[in-house]
Amino acid sequence: MNKLDALKVFTAAVGKSDLVVCCNGVIGRELYTTQDRPSNFYMIGSMGLGLSIGLGVALAQPRKRVFVLDGDGNVLVGMNALASVGSERPVNLVHVVLDDRSHASTGGQRTISGDVKLESVASAVGYRATHRADAVDAFDASLRAALVQPGPVMVLALVDGGAVKGVGRVAETPPELAARFAAEARR
């Protein structure tokens, strides 16, 4: 599945009051370029920590749905966060993983996600549900199912490698991103 198509499906599933925590790297810049909004938080510079931040947000804001948009490389670097999510089991957390089987942000090195089924790991550590999709329609159906299931839920989408064309850097500084996200989280 084309990554831009996957991002369009993802952004269509996110509601106005939902919060999104996005991993660092290419995926964050792609989301920023395709649909920036104040309730999106972009992790800048720290690989593998998006899910840890999203878990904290989900626990602090139990009345809001929290999406974590991750890449396979970030999940593999921050595997400990999967266990923490499985232990805490926040019902409002939807973990979306765009798996291109590479570390796109650091030169496209192959990851081991083709050998290690991340959704199986999520299930083993306590996620209530997992979905895997390799086509746009299946990804859309998986996200719709995740919206009505208690979390934590992982939706893994197999996407083509490479970056979306015309993607720039996040313009706001980390403190600016944090301030605008915190204001949205309090609404």
Short mmCIF file of C-alpha atoms in Angstrom, two decimals:
data_model
loop_
_atom_site.label_atom_id
_atom_site.label_comp_id
_atom_site.label_asym_id
_atom_site.label_seq_id
_atom_site.Cartn_x
_atom_site.Cartn_y
_atom_site.Cartn_z
CA MET A 1 0.00 0.00 0.00
CA ASN A 2 1.22 3.48 -0.81
CA LYS A 3 2.20 5.40 2.33
CA LEU A 4 0.37 8.58 1.28
CA ASP A 5 -2.83 6.57 0.80
CA ALA A 6 -2.32 5.04 4.25
CA LEU A 7 -1.86 8.50 5.78
CA LYS A 8 -5.08 9.69 4.14
CA VAL A 9 -6.98 6.74 5.61
CA PHE A 10 -5.39 7.41 9.00
CA THR A 11 -6.23 11.13 9.06
CA ALA A 12 -9.82 10.38 7.99
CA ALA A 13 -10.20 8.05 10.99
CA VAL A 14 -8.94 10.60 13.52
CA GLY A 15 -11.79 12.56 15.09
CA LYS A 16 -11.71 16.27 15.90
CA SER A 17 -11.24 15.74 19.63
CA ASP A 18 -8.76 12.86 19.25
CA LEU A 19 -5.10 13.34 20.13
CA VAL A 20 -2.26 12.05 17.94
CA VAL A 21 1.28 11.36 19.10
CA CYS A 22 3.57 10.76 16.15
CA CYS A 23 6.97 9.12 16.11
CA ASN A 24 10.06 10.97 15.02
CA GLY A 25 11.50 10.86 11.53
CA VAL A 26 9.96 10.59 8.11
CA ILE A 27 6.48 9.55 9.27
CA GLY A 28 6.20 12.60 11.53
CA ARG A 29 7.23 14.93 8.74
CA GLU A 30 4.79 13.22 6.36
CA LEU A 31 1.90 13.64 8.79
CA TYR A 32 2.91 17.25 9.41
CA THR A 33 2.91 17.95 5.67
CA THR A 34 -0.33 16.11 4.88
CA GLN A 35 -2.45 17.16 7.88
CA ASP A 36 -0.91 19.21 10.64
CA ARG A 37 -3.23 20.18 13.46
CA PRO A 38 -2.68 21.46 17.01
CA SER A 39 -3.78 18.14 18.52
CA ASN A 40 -0.89 16.35 16.78
CA PHE A 41 2.33 16.02 18.76
CA TYR A 42 5.45 15.28 16.75
CA MET A 43 8.31 13.59 18.59
CA ILE A 44 11.43 15.25 17.29
CA GLY A 45 14.81 13.62 17.67
CA SER A 46 14.17 10.66 19.97
CA MET A 47 13.62 7.41 18.13
CA GLY A 48 11.34 4.86 19.74
CA LEU A 49 9.65 7.13 22.28
CA GLY A 50 6.38 8.02 20.55
CA LEU A 51 4.51 5.11 22.12
CA SER A 52 5.84 5.91 25.60
CA ILE A 53 4.61 9.48 25.24
CA GLY A 54 1.29 8.29 23.83
CA LEU A 55 0.84 5.93 26.77
CA GLY A 56 1.37 8.80 29.20
CA VAL A 57 -1.12 10.97 27.31
CA ALA A 58 -3.70 8.15 27.23
CA LEU A 59 -3.39 7.62 30.98
CA ALA A 60 -3.55 11.36 31.72
CA GLN A 61 -6.50 11.95 29.36
CA PRO A 62 -8.74 8.87 29.79
CA ARG A 63 -11.75 10.58 28.20
CA LYS A 64 -9.94 11.27 24.93
CA ARG A 65 -8.98 8.76 22.28
CA VAL A 66 -5.22 8.79 21.72
CA PHE A 67 -3.64 7.59 18.50
CA VAL A 68 0.05 6.81 18.30
CA LEU A 69 1.35 6.88 14.73
CA ASP A 70 4.54 4.84 14.59
CA GLY A 71 6.90 3.21 12.15
CA ASP A 72 8.30 -0.28 12.40
CA GLY A 73 11.78 1.07 13.12
CA ASN A 74 10.51 3.17 16.01
CA VAL A 75 8.56 0.24 17.46
CA LEU A 76 11.61 -2.01 17.29
CA VAL A 77 13.82 0.61 18.97
CA GLY A 78 11.25 1.20 21.72
CA MET A 79 10.01 -2.38 22.28
CA ASN A 80 9.85 -1.80 26.03
CA ALA A 81 6.92 0.56 25.46
CA LEU A 82 4.83 -2.29 24.03
CA ALA A 83 5.12 -4.14 27.34
CA SER A 84 4.23 -1.00 29.28
CA VAL A 85 1.13 -0.46 27.14
CA GLY A 86 0.20 -4.13 27.59
CA SER A 87 0.58 -3.79 31.34
CA GLU A 88 -1.39 -0.54 31.69
CA ARG A 89 -3.98 -1.47 29.02
CA PRO A 90 -5.44 2.00 28.36
CA VAL A 91 -8.83 1.54 26.71
CA ASN A 92 -8.44 4.82 24.79
CA LEU A 93 -5.18 3.97 22.96
CA VAL A 94 -4.97 3.05 19.27
CA HIS A 95 -1.43 2.24 18.11
CA VAL A 96 -1.06 2.56 14.33
CA VAL A 97 2.16 1.20 12.83
CA LEU A 98 3.17 1.97 9.25
CA ASP A 99 5.54 -0.88 8.44
CA ASP A 100 7.77 -0.35 5.42
CA ARG A 101 10.31 -2.87 6.75
CA SER A 102 13.01 -0.20 6.88
CA HIS A 103 14.53 2.58 8.93
CA ALA A 104 13.42 5.20 6.41
CA SER A 105 14.74 8.13 8.44
CA THR A 106 18.30 6.84 8.69
CA GLY A 107 18.95 5.72 5.14
CA GLY A 108 16.51 2.92 4.48
CA GLN A 109 18.29 0.11 6.29
CA ARG A 110 16.17 -3.03 6.50
CA THR A 111 14.42 -3.73 9.80
CA ILE A 112 13.54 -7.15 11.15
CA SER A 113 9.79 -6.50 11.08
CA GLY A 114 9.46 -8.97 8.22
CA ASP A 115 10.66 -11.69 10.60
CA VAL A 116 9.21 -10.40 13.88
CA LYS A 117 5.46 -9.90 13.61
CA LEU A 118 4.94 -6.75 15.67
CA GLU A 119 1.20 -7.37 16.05
CA SER A 120 1.99 -10.80 17.53
CA VAL A 121 4.31 -9.16 20.06
CA ALA A 122 1.59 -6.63 20.91
CA SER A 123 -0.92 -9.42 21.44
CA ALA A 124 1.53 -11.37 23.60
CA VAL A 125 2.14 -8.42 25.93
CA GLY A 126 -1.54 -7.64 26.48
CA TYR A 127 -2.99 -5.52 23.68
CA ARG A 128 -6.70 -6.33 23.56
CA ALA A 129 -6.80 -6.53 19.76
CA THR A 130 -4.47 -6.36 16.77
CA HIS A 131 -5.08 -5.94 13.06
CA ARG A 132 -2.77 -6.31 10.05
CA ALA A 133 -3.54 -4.79 6.66
CA ASP A 134 -1.72 -4.82 3.34
CA ALA A 135 -4.23 -2.86 1.25
CA VAL A 136 -6.03 0.46 1.62
CA ASP A 137 -9.50 -1.07 2.05
CA ALA A 138 -8.25 -3.52 4.66
CA PHE A 139 -6.45 -0.72 6.53
CA ASP A 140 -9.60 1.40 6.52
CA ALA A 141 -11.67 -1.54 7.81
CA SER A 142 -9.06 -2.29 10.49
CA LEU A 143 -9.06 1.31 11.71
CA ARG A 144 -12.87 1.37 11.80
CA ALA A 145 -12.84 -1.82 13.86
CA ALA A 146 -10.24 -0.35 16.21
CA LEU A 147 -12.44 2.69 16.84
CA VAL A 148 -15.14 0.53 18.42
CA GLN A 149 -12.87 -1.88 20.31
CA PRO A 150 -11.50 -1.14 23.77
CA GLY A 151 -7.79 -0.50 23.64
CA PRO A 152 -5.06 -0.91 23.54
CA VAL A 153 -5.40 -1.87 19.90
CA MET A 154 -2.62 -2.13 17.32
CA VAL A 155 -3.32 -1.61 13.64
CA LEU A 156 -0.31 -2.51 11.52
CA ALA A 157 -0.31 -1.42 7.89
CA LEU A 158 2.22 -2.80 5.44
CA VAL A 159 3.28 0.16 3.30
CA ASP A 160 5.68 0.73 0.45
CA GLY A 161 9.08 2.15 1.30
CA GLY A 162 10.26 5.64 0.47
CA ALA A 163 9.15 9.04 1.64
CA VAL A 164 6.13 11.00 0.46
CA LYS A 165 7.32 13.62 -2.04
CA GLY A 166 7.48 17.28 -1.03
CA VAL A 167 7.84 16.60 2.69
CA GLY A 168 9.51 19.30 4.74
CA ARG A 169 10.55 19.60 8.34
CA VAL A 170 8.27 20.44 11.25
CA ALA A 171 8.42 24.24 11.56
CA GLU A 172 7.55 24.60 15.25
CA THR A 173 10.12 24.11 17.98
CA PRO A 174 9.63 21.27 20.47
CA PRO A 175 8.44 23.71 23.20
CA GLU A 176 5.94 25.22 20.75
CA LEU A 177 4.67 21.76 19.78
CA ALA A 178 4.32 20.79 23.43
CA ALA A 179 2.43 23.98 24.32
CA ARG A 180 -0.09 23.73 21.50
CA PHE A 181 -0.63 19.99 22.12
CA ALA A 182 -1.12 20.52 25.86
CA ALA A 183 -3.70 23.23 25.16
CA GLU A 184 -5.63 20.83 22.89
CA ALA A 185 -5.37 17.98 25.39
CA ARG A 186 -6.97 20.17 28.08
CA ARG A 187 -9.99 21.04 25.91
#
